[in-house]
Coordinates of C-alpha atoms and ligand atoms in Angstrom, one line a residue:
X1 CA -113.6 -4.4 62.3
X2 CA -111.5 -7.4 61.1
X3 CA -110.4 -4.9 58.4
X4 CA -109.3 -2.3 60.6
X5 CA -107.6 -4.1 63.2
X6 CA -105.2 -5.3 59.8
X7 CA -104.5 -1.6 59.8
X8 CA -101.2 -2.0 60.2
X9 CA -100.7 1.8 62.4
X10 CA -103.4 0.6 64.6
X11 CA -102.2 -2.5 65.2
X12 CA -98.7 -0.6 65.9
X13 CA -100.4 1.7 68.1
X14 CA -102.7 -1.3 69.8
X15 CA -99.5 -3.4 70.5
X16 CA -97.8 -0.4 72.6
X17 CA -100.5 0.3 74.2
X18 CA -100.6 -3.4 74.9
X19 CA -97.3 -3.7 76.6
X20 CA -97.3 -0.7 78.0
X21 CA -100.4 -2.5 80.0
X22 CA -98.6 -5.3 79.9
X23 CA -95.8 -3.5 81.6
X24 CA -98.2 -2.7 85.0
X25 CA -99.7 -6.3 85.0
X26 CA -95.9 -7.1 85.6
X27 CA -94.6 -5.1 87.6
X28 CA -94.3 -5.5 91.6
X29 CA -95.7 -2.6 92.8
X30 CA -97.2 0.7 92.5
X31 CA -96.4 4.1 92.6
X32 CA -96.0 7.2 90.9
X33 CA -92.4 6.1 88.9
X34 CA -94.8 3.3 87.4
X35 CA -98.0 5.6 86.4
X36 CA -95.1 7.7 84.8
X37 CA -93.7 5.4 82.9
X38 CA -97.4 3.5 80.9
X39 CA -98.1 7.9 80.6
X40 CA -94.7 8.0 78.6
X41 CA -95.4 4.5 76.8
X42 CA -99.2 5.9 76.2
X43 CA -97.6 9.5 75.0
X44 CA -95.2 7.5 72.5
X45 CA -97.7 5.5 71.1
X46 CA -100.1 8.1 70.6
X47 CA -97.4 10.9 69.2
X48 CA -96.2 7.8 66.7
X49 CA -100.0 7.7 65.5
X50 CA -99.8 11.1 64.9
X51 CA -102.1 12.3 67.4
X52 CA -102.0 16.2 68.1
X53 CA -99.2 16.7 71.2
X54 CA -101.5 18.8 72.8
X55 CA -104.1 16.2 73.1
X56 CA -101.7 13.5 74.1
X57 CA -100.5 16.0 76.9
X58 CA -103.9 16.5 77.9
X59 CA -104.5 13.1 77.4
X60 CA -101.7 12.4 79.7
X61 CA -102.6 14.4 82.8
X62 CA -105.9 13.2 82.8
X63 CA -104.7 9.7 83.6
X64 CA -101.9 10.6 85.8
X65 CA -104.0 12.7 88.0
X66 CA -106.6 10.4 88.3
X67 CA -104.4 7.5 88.6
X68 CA -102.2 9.6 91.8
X69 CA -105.2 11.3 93.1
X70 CA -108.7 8.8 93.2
X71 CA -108.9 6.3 95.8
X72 CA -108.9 2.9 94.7
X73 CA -111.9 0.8 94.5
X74 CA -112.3 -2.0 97.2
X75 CA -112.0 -5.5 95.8
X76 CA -109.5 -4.3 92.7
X77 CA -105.4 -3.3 93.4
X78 CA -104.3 -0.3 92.4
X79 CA -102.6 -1.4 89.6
X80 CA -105.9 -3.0 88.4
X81 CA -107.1 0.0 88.9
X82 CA -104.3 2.2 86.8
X83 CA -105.3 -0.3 83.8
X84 CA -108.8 0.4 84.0
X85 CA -108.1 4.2 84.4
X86 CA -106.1 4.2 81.7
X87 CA -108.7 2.4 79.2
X88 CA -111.3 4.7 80.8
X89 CA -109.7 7.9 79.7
X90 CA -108.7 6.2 76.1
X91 CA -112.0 5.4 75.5
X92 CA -113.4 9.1 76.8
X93 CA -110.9 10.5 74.8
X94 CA -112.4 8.6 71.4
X95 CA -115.8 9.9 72.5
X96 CA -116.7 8.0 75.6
X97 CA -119.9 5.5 75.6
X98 CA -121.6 7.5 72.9
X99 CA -121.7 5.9 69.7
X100 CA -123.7 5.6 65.8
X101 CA -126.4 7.9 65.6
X102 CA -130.0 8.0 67.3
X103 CA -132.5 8.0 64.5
X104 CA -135.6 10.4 65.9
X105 CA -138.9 9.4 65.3
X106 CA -139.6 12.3 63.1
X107 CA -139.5 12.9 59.0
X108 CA -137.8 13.4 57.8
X109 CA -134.5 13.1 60.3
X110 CA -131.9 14.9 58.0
X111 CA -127.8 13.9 57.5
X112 CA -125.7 16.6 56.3
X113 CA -122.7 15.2 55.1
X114 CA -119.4 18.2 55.1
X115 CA -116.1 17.4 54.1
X116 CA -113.3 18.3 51.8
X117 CA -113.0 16.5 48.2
X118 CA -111.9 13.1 48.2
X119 CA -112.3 12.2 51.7
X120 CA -115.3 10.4 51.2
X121 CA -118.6 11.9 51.5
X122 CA -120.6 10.6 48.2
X123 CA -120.1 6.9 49.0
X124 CA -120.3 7.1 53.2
X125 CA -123.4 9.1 52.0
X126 CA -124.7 5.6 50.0
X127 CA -123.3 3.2 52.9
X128 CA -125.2 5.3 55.2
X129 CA -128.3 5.3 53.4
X130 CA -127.9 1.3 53.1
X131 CA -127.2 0.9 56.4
X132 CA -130.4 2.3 57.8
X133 CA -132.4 1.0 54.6
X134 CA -131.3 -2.6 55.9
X135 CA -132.8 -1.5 59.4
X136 CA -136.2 -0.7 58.0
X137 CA -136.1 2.5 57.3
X138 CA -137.1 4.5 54.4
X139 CA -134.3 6.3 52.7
X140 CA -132.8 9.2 50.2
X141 CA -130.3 10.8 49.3
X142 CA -130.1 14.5 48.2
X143 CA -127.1 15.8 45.6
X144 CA -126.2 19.1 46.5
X145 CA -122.2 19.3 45.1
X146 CA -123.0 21.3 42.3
X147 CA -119.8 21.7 40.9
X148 CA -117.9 19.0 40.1
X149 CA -119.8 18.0 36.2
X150 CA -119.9 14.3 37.5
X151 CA -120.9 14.6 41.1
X152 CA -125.1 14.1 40.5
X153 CA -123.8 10.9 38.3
X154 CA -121.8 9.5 41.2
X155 CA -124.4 10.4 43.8
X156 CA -127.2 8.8 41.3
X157 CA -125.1 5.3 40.8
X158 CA -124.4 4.9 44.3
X159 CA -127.8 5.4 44.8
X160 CA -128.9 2.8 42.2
X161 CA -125.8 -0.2 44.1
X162 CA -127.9 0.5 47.4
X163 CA -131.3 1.1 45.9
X164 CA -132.3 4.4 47.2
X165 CA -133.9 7.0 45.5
X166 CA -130.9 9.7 44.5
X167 CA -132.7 13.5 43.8
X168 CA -130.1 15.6 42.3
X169 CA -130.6 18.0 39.5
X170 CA -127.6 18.4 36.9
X171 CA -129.0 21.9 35.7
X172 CA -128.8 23.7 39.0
X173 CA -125.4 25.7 40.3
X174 CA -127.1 27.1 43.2
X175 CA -127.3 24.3 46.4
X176 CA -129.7 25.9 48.2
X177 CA -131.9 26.2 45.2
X178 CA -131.8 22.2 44.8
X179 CA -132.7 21.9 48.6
X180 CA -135.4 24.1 48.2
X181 CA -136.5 22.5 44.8
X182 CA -137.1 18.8 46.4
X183 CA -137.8 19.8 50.1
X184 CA -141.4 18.9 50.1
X185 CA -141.1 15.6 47.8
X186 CA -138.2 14.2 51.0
X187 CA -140.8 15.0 53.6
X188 CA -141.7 11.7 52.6
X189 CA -138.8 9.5 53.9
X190 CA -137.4 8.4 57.4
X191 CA -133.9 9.6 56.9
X192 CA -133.0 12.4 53.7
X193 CA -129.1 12.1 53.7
X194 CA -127.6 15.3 51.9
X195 CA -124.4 15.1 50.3
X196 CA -122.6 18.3 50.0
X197 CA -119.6 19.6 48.1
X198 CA -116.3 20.0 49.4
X199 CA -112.9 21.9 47.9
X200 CA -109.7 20.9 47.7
X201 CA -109.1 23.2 51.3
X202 CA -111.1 24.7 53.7
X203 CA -111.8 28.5 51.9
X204 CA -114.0 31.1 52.8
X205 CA -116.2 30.5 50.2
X206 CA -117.1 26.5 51.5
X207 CA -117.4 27.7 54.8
X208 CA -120.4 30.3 53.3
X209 CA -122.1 27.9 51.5
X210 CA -121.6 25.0 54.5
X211 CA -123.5 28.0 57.0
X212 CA -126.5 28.8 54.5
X213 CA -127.2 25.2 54.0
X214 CA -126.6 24.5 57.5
X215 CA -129.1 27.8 58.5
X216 CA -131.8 26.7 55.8
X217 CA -131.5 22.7 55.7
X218 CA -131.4 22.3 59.8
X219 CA -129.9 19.2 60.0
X220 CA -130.5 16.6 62.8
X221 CA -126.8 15.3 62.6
X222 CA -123.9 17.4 60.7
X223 CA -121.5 14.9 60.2
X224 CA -117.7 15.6 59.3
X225 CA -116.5 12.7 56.9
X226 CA -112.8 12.7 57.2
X227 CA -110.0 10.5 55.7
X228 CA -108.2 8.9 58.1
X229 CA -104.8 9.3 56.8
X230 CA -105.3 13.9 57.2
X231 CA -102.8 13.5 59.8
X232 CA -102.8 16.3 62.2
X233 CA -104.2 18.7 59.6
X234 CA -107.8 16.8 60.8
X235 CA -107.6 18.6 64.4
X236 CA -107.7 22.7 62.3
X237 CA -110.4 21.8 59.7
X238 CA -112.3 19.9 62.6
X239 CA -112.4 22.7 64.6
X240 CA -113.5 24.9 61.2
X241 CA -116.1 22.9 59.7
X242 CA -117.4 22.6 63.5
X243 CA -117.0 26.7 64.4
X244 CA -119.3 26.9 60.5
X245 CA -121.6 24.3 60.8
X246 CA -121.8 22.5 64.9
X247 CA -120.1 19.4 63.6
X248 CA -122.3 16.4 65.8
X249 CA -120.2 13.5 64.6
X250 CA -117.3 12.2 62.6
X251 CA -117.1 9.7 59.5
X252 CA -113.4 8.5 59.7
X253 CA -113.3 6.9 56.8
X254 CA -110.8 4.3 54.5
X255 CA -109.4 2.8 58.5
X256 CA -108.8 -0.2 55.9
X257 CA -105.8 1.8 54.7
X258 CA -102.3 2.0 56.5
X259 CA -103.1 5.3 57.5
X260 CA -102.6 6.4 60.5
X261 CA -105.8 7.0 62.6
X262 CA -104.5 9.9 65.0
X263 CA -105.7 12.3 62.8
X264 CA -108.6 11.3 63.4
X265 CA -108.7 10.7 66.8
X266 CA -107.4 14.0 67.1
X267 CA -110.0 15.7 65.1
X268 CA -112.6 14.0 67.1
X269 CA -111.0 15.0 70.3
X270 CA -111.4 18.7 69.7
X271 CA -114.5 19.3 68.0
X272 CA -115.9 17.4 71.3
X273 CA -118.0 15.5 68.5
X274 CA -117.6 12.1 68.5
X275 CA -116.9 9.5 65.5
X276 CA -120.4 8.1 64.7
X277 CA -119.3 6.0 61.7
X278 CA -116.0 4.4 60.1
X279 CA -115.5 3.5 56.4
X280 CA -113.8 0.4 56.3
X281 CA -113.4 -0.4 52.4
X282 CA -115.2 0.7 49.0
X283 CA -117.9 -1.4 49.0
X284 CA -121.1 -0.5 50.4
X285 CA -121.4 -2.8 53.5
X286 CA -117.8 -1.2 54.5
X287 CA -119.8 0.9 57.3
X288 CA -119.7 0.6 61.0
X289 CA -121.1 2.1 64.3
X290 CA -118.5 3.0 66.2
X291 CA -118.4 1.9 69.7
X292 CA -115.2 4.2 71.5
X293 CA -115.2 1.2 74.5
X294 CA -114.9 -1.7 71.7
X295 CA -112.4 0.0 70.0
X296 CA -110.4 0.7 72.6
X297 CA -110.5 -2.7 74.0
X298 CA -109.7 -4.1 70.4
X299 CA -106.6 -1.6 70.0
X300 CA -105.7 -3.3 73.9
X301 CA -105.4 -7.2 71.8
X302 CA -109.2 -8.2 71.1
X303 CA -110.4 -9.4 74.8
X304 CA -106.7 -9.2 75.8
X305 CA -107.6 -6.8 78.6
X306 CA -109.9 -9.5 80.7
X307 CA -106.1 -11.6 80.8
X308 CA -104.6 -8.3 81.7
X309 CA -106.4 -7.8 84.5
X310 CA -106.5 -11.5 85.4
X311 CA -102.8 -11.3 85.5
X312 CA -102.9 -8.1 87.3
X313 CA -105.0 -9.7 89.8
X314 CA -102.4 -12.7 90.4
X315 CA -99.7 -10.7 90.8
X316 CA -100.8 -7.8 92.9
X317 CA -102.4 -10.5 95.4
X318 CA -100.7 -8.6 98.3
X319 CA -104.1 -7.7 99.3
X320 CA -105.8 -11.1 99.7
X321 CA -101.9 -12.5 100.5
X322 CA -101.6 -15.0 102.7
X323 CA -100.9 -13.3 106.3
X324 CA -97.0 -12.7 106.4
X325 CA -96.7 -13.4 109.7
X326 CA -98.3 -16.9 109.5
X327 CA -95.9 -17.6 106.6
X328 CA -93.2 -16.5 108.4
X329 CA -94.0 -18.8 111.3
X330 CA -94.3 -21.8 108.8
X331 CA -91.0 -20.8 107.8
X332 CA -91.8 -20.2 104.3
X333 CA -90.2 -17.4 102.6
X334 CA -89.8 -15.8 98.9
X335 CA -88.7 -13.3 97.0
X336 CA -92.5 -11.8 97.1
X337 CA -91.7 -11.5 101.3
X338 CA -88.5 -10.8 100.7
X339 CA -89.9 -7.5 98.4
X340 CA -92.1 -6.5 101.1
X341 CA -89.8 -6.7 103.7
X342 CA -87.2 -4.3 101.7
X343 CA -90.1 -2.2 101.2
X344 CA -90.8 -1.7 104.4
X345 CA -87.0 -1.2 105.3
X346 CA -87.0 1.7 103.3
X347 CA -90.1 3.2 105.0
X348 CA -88.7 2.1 108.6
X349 CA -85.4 3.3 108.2
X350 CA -82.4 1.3 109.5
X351 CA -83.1 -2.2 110.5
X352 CA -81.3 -2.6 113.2
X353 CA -83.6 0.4 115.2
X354 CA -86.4 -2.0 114.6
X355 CA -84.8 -5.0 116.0
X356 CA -84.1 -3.1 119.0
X357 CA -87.9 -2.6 119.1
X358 CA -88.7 -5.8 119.6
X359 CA -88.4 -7.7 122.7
X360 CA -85.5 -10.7 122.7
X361 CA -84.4 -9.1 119.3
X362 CA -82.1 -6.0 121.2
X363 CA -78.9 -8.5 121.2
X364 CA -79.3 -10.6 118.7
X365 CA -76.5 -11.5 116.1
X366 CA -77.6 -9.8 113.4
X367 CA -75.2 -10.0 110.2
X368 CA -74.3 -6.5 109.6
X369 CA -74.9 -6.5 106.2
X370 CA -78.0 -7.3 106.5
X371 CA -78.2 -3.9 108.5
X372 CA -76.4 -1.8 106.3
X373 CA -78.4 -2.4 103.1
X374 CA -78.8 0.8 101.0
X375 CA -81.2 2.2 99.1
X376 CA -80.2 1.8 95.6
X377 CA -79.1 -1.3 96.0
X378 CA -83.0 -2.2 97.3
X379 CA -83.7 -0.4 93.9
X380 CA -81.3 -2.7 92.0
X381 CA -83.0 -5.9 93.7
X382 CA -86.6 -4.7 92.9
X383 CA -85.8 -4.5 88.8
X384 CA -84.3 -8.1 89.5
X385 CA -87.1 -9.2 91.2
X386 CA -89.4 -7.2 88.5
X387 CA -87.5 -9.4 85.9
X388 CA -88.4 -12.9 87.6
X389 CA -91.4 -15.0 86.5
X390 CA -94.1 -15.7 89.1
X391 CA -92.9 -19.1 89.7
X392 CA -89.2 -17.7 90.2
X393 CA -90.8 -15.2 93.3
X394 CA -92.3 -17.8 94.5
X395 CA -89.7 -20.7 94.8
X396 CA -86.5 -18.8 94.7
X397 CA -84.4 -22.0 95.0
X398 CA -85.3 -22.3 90.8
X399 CA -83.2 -19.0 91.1
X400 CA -80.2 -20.8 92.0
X401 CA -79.1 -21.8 88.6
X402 CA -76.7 -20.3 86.3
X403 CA -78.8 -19.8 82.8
X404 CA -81.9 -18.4 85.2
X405 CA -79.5 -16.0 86.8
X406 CA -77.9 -14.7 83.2
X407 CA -81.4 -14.6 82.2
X408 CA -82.9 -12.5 85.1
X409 CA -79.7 -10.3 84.9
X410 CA -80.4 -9.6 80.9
X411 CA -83.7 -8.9 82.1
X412 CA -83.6 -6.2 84.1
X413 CA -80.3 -4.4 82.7
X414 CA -78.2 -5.9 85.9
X415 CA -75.0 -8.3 86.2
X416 CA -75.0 -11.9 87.7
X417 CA -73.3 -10.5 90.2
X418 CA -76.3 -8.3 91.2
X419 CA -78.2 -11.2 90.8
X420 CA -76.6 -12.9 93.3
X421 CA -76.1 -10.2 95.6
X422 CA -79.6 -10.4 95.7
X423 CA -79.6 -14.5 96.4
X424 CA -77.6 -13.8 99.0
X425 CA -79.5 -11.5 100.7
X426 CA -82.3 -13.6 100.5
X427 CA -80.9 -16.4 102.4
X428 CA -79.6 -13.7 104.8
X429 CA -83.4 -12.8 104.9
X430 CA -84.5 -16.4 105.6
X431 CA -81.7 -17.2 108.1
X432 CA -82.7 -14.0 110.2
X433 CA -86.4 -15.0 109.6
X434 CA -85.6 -18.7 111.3
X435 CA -83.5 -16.7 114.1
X436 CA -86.5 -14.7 115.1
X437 CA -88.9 -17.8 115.3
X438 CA -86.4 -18.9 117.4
X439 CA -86.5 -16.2 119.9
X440 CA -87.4 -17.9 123.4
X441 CA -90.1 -16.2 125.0
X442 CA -91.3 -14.4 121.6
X443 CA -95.0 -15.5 120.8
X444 CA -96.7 -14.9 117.9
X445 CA -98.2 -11.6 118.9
X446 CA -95.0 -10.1 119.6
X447 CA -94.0 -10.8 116.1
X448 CA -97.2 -9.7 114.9
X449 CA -96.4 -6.7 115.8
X450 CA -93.0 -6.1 114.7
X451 CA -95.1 -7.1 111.3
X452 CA -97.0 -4.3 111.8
X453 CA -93.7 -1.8 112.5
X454 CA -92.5 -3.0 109.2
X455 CA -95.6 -1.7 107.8
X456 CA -97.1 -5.4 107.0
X457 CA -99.9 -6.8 107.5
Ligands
LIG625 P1 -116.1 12.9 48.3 O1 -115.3 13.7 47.3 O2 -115.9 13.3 49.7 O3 -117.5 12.7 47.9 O4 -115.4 11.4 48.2 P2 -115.9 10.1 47.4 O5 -117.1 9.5 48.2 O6 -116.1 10.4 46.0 O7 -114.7 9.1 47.7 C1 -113.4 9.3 47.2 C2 -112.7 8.0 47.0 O8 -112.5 7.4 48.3 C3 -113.5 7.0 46.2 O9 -112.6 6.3 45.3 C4 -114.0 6.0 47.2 O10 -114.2 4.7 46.7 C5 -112.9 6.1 48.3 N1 -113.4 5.7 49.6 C6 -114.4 6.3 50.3 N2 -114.5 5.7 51.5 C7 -113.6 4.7 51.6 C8 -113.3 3.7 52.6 O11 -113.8 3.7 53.7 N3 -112.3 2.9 52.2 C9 -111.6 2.9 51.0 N4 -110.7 2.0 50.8 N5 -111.9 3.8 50.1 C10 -112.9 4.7 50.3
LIG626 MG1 -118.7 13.7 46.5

């Protein structure tokens, strides 16, 4: 696994996917702008890996309609939520839970190995056999490419590396006759593993012979070996090999390469049969269970994803928040309130209706700018706020400083000047929240519920 997170696409694919993550751990808030934009991040990474644009589209509205349209979890925020959704559907998408094969207690249970030349199908059929020799079984392998002169010499030297018995017969051009020939003498074994021939493309005539062996042979598990650098190619002679023979799994094989897996993460998508297996170098060990869930979490940064959600968690505390109201009265105030209180503006609609809605509020000297604060200038002020660290939200006096100010305004594609249009506003903010706790006659309750008009808590 080591091997293949070197890959050097994967690791391309698992670091986009990463800060796309990355991306909704920061951010302030949720909403659909924000599920669009990790869907486009997700969509890049996925088209750059050469996965099939159909599938990433499908892919895509999977996630975005669960992510609008399910009700979040109690105990987890949305955003939490939208991570785990998003892994979720990644993880279905490479063939859900399901993973390696499930050896049936019966003899023997039969592999049929299908593929086109070159992608691997002699030696996965060796790995195979010494993976499951390691775990106790009884194992052989059966040589039915008949065509190439030196295919029943490769299948018997592989053999001999993992010490399995190899039945092949050099003399025989007809596959089914070699099946037929040794059928009784591989009732003996746990697991016969057939190796079949492939052709340099999918014809006619491979599809014939991949039916009458699949119709005589009955297979437990048909598995498709595929290279993983076949591109989008994988998806078509997935679907082929599968309408021929009911492909059951997928060998994806040399992930140690710099090919790029989408192929076959595609091909696995729409034959509906999971990767069982992936090669993972020449040797024989190179074989490993694949686990969809471990992958996925691997291509998120190796246990990255538990930070992720940590961070999520911090940031997205608005639901185990401290009660505004009680902060307000203590006369603390940050750029977190601040957020929540332009929020809630834009819900409420003009300020100054709302301050005639509370009692001892009507005539007080509200600075009109405050008032008059429009909506893309909120918008501005949230990417600023977006671009501060945690610290910054919450002690927005660190904010008063010239290199943090540049900083913040690189950040989030602002000026300084937007930057500290936003100060400003803040201590606007702050002096109007002092004002209020200085309202005679205003308790705590009445403020409470203003809160509650501003849509807070
Ligand atoms: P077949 O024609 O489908 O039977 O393919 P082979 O099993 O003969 O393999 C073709 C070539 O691919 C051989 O040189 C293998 O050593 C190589 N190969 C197979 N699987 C892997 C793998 O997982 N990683 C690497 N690096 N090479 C592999
Ligand atoms: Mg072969």
């Amino acid at each position: 696994m080591i091997l293949l997170i070197n890959s050097m696409v994967m690791d391309k694919l698992g670091s986009a996917l990463k800060d796309s993550l990355k991306k909704v751990a920061k951010s302030l808030f949720f909403n659909e702008k924000l599920v669009d934009e990790v869907i486009k991040d997700i969509q890049r990474a996925l088209l750059r890996a050469d996965v099939n644009v159909e599938l990433v589209f499908k892919l895509s509205k999977d996630i975005k309609k669960r992510a609008l349209d399910e009700k979040t979890p109690k105990g987890i925020s949305q955003k939490e939520y939208l991570i785990k959704i998003v892994y979720e559907e990644l993880a279905n998408f490479l063939g859900g839970e399901r993973k390696g094969i499930v050896i049936k207690k019966k003899k023997p249970f039969k592999i049929m190995l299908v593929g086109l030349f070159g992608n691997g199908k002699t030696t996965s059929s060796a790995k195979i056999a010494n993976y499951y020799k390691k775990r106790g079984y009884s194992v052989a392998l059966v040589g039915l490419d008949v065509y190439r002169p030196a295919a029943t010499q490769q299948l018997e030297q592989v053999g001999k590396s993992v010490n399995v018995p190899v039945f092949v017969n050099s003399e025989q051009k007809n596959p089914l006759a070699v099946w037929k020939e040794f059928e009784a003498d591989l009732n003996g074994y746990d697991i016969v593993i057939v190796d079949t021939a492939g052709r340099d493309a999918l014809s006619e005539s491979l599809i014939d012979e991949i039916k009458d062996l699949n119709d005589e042979i009955k297979a437990d598990e048909n598995l498709l070996v595929i290279n993983a650098d076949m591109g989008q190619t994988a998806k078509k002679q997935a679907e082929q090999f599968h309408d021929s023979c009911g492909v059951s799994g997928v060998i994806v094989t040399k992930m140690d390469g710099t090919a790029k897996g989408g192929g076959a993460i595609s091909a696995c998508a729409a034959t509906g049969s999971p990767v069982k297996f992936i090669g993972v170098g020449e040797k024989f060990d190179d074989l490993e269970e694949f686990n969809p869930e471990g992958f996925v979490g691997r291509l998120l940064g190796m246990g990255d994803l538990e930070a992720l959600l940590e961070k999520a968690k911090e940031v997205m505390s608005e639901e185990d928040a401290k009660d505004m109201t009680e902060k307000m009265m203590k006369g603390d105030f940050n750029f977190f309130d601040l957020f929540e209180q332009l929020n809630a503006m834009n819900k409420m609609g003009p300020l100054n209706k709302i301050m005639e809605m509370v009692p001892g509020m009507g005539g007080a000297n509200v600075p009109k700018e405050m008032l008059d604060v429009q909506e893309d200038k909120i918008k501005k002020w949230k990417h600023i706020m977006a671009s501060m660290t945690k610290e910054e939200l919450e002690n927005p006096d660190l904010v008063f400083n010239r290199s943090r100010i540049d900083r913040i305004a690189n950040g989030s594609g602002t000026t300084a000047r937007d930057v500290r249009d936003l100060l400003k506003q803040y201590r606007q903010a702050k002096k109007m929240m002092k004002m209020m706790k200085g309202v005679k006659g205003m308790k705590e309750g009445d403020m409470k519920k203003m809160m509650k008009k501003f849509g807070m808590k």
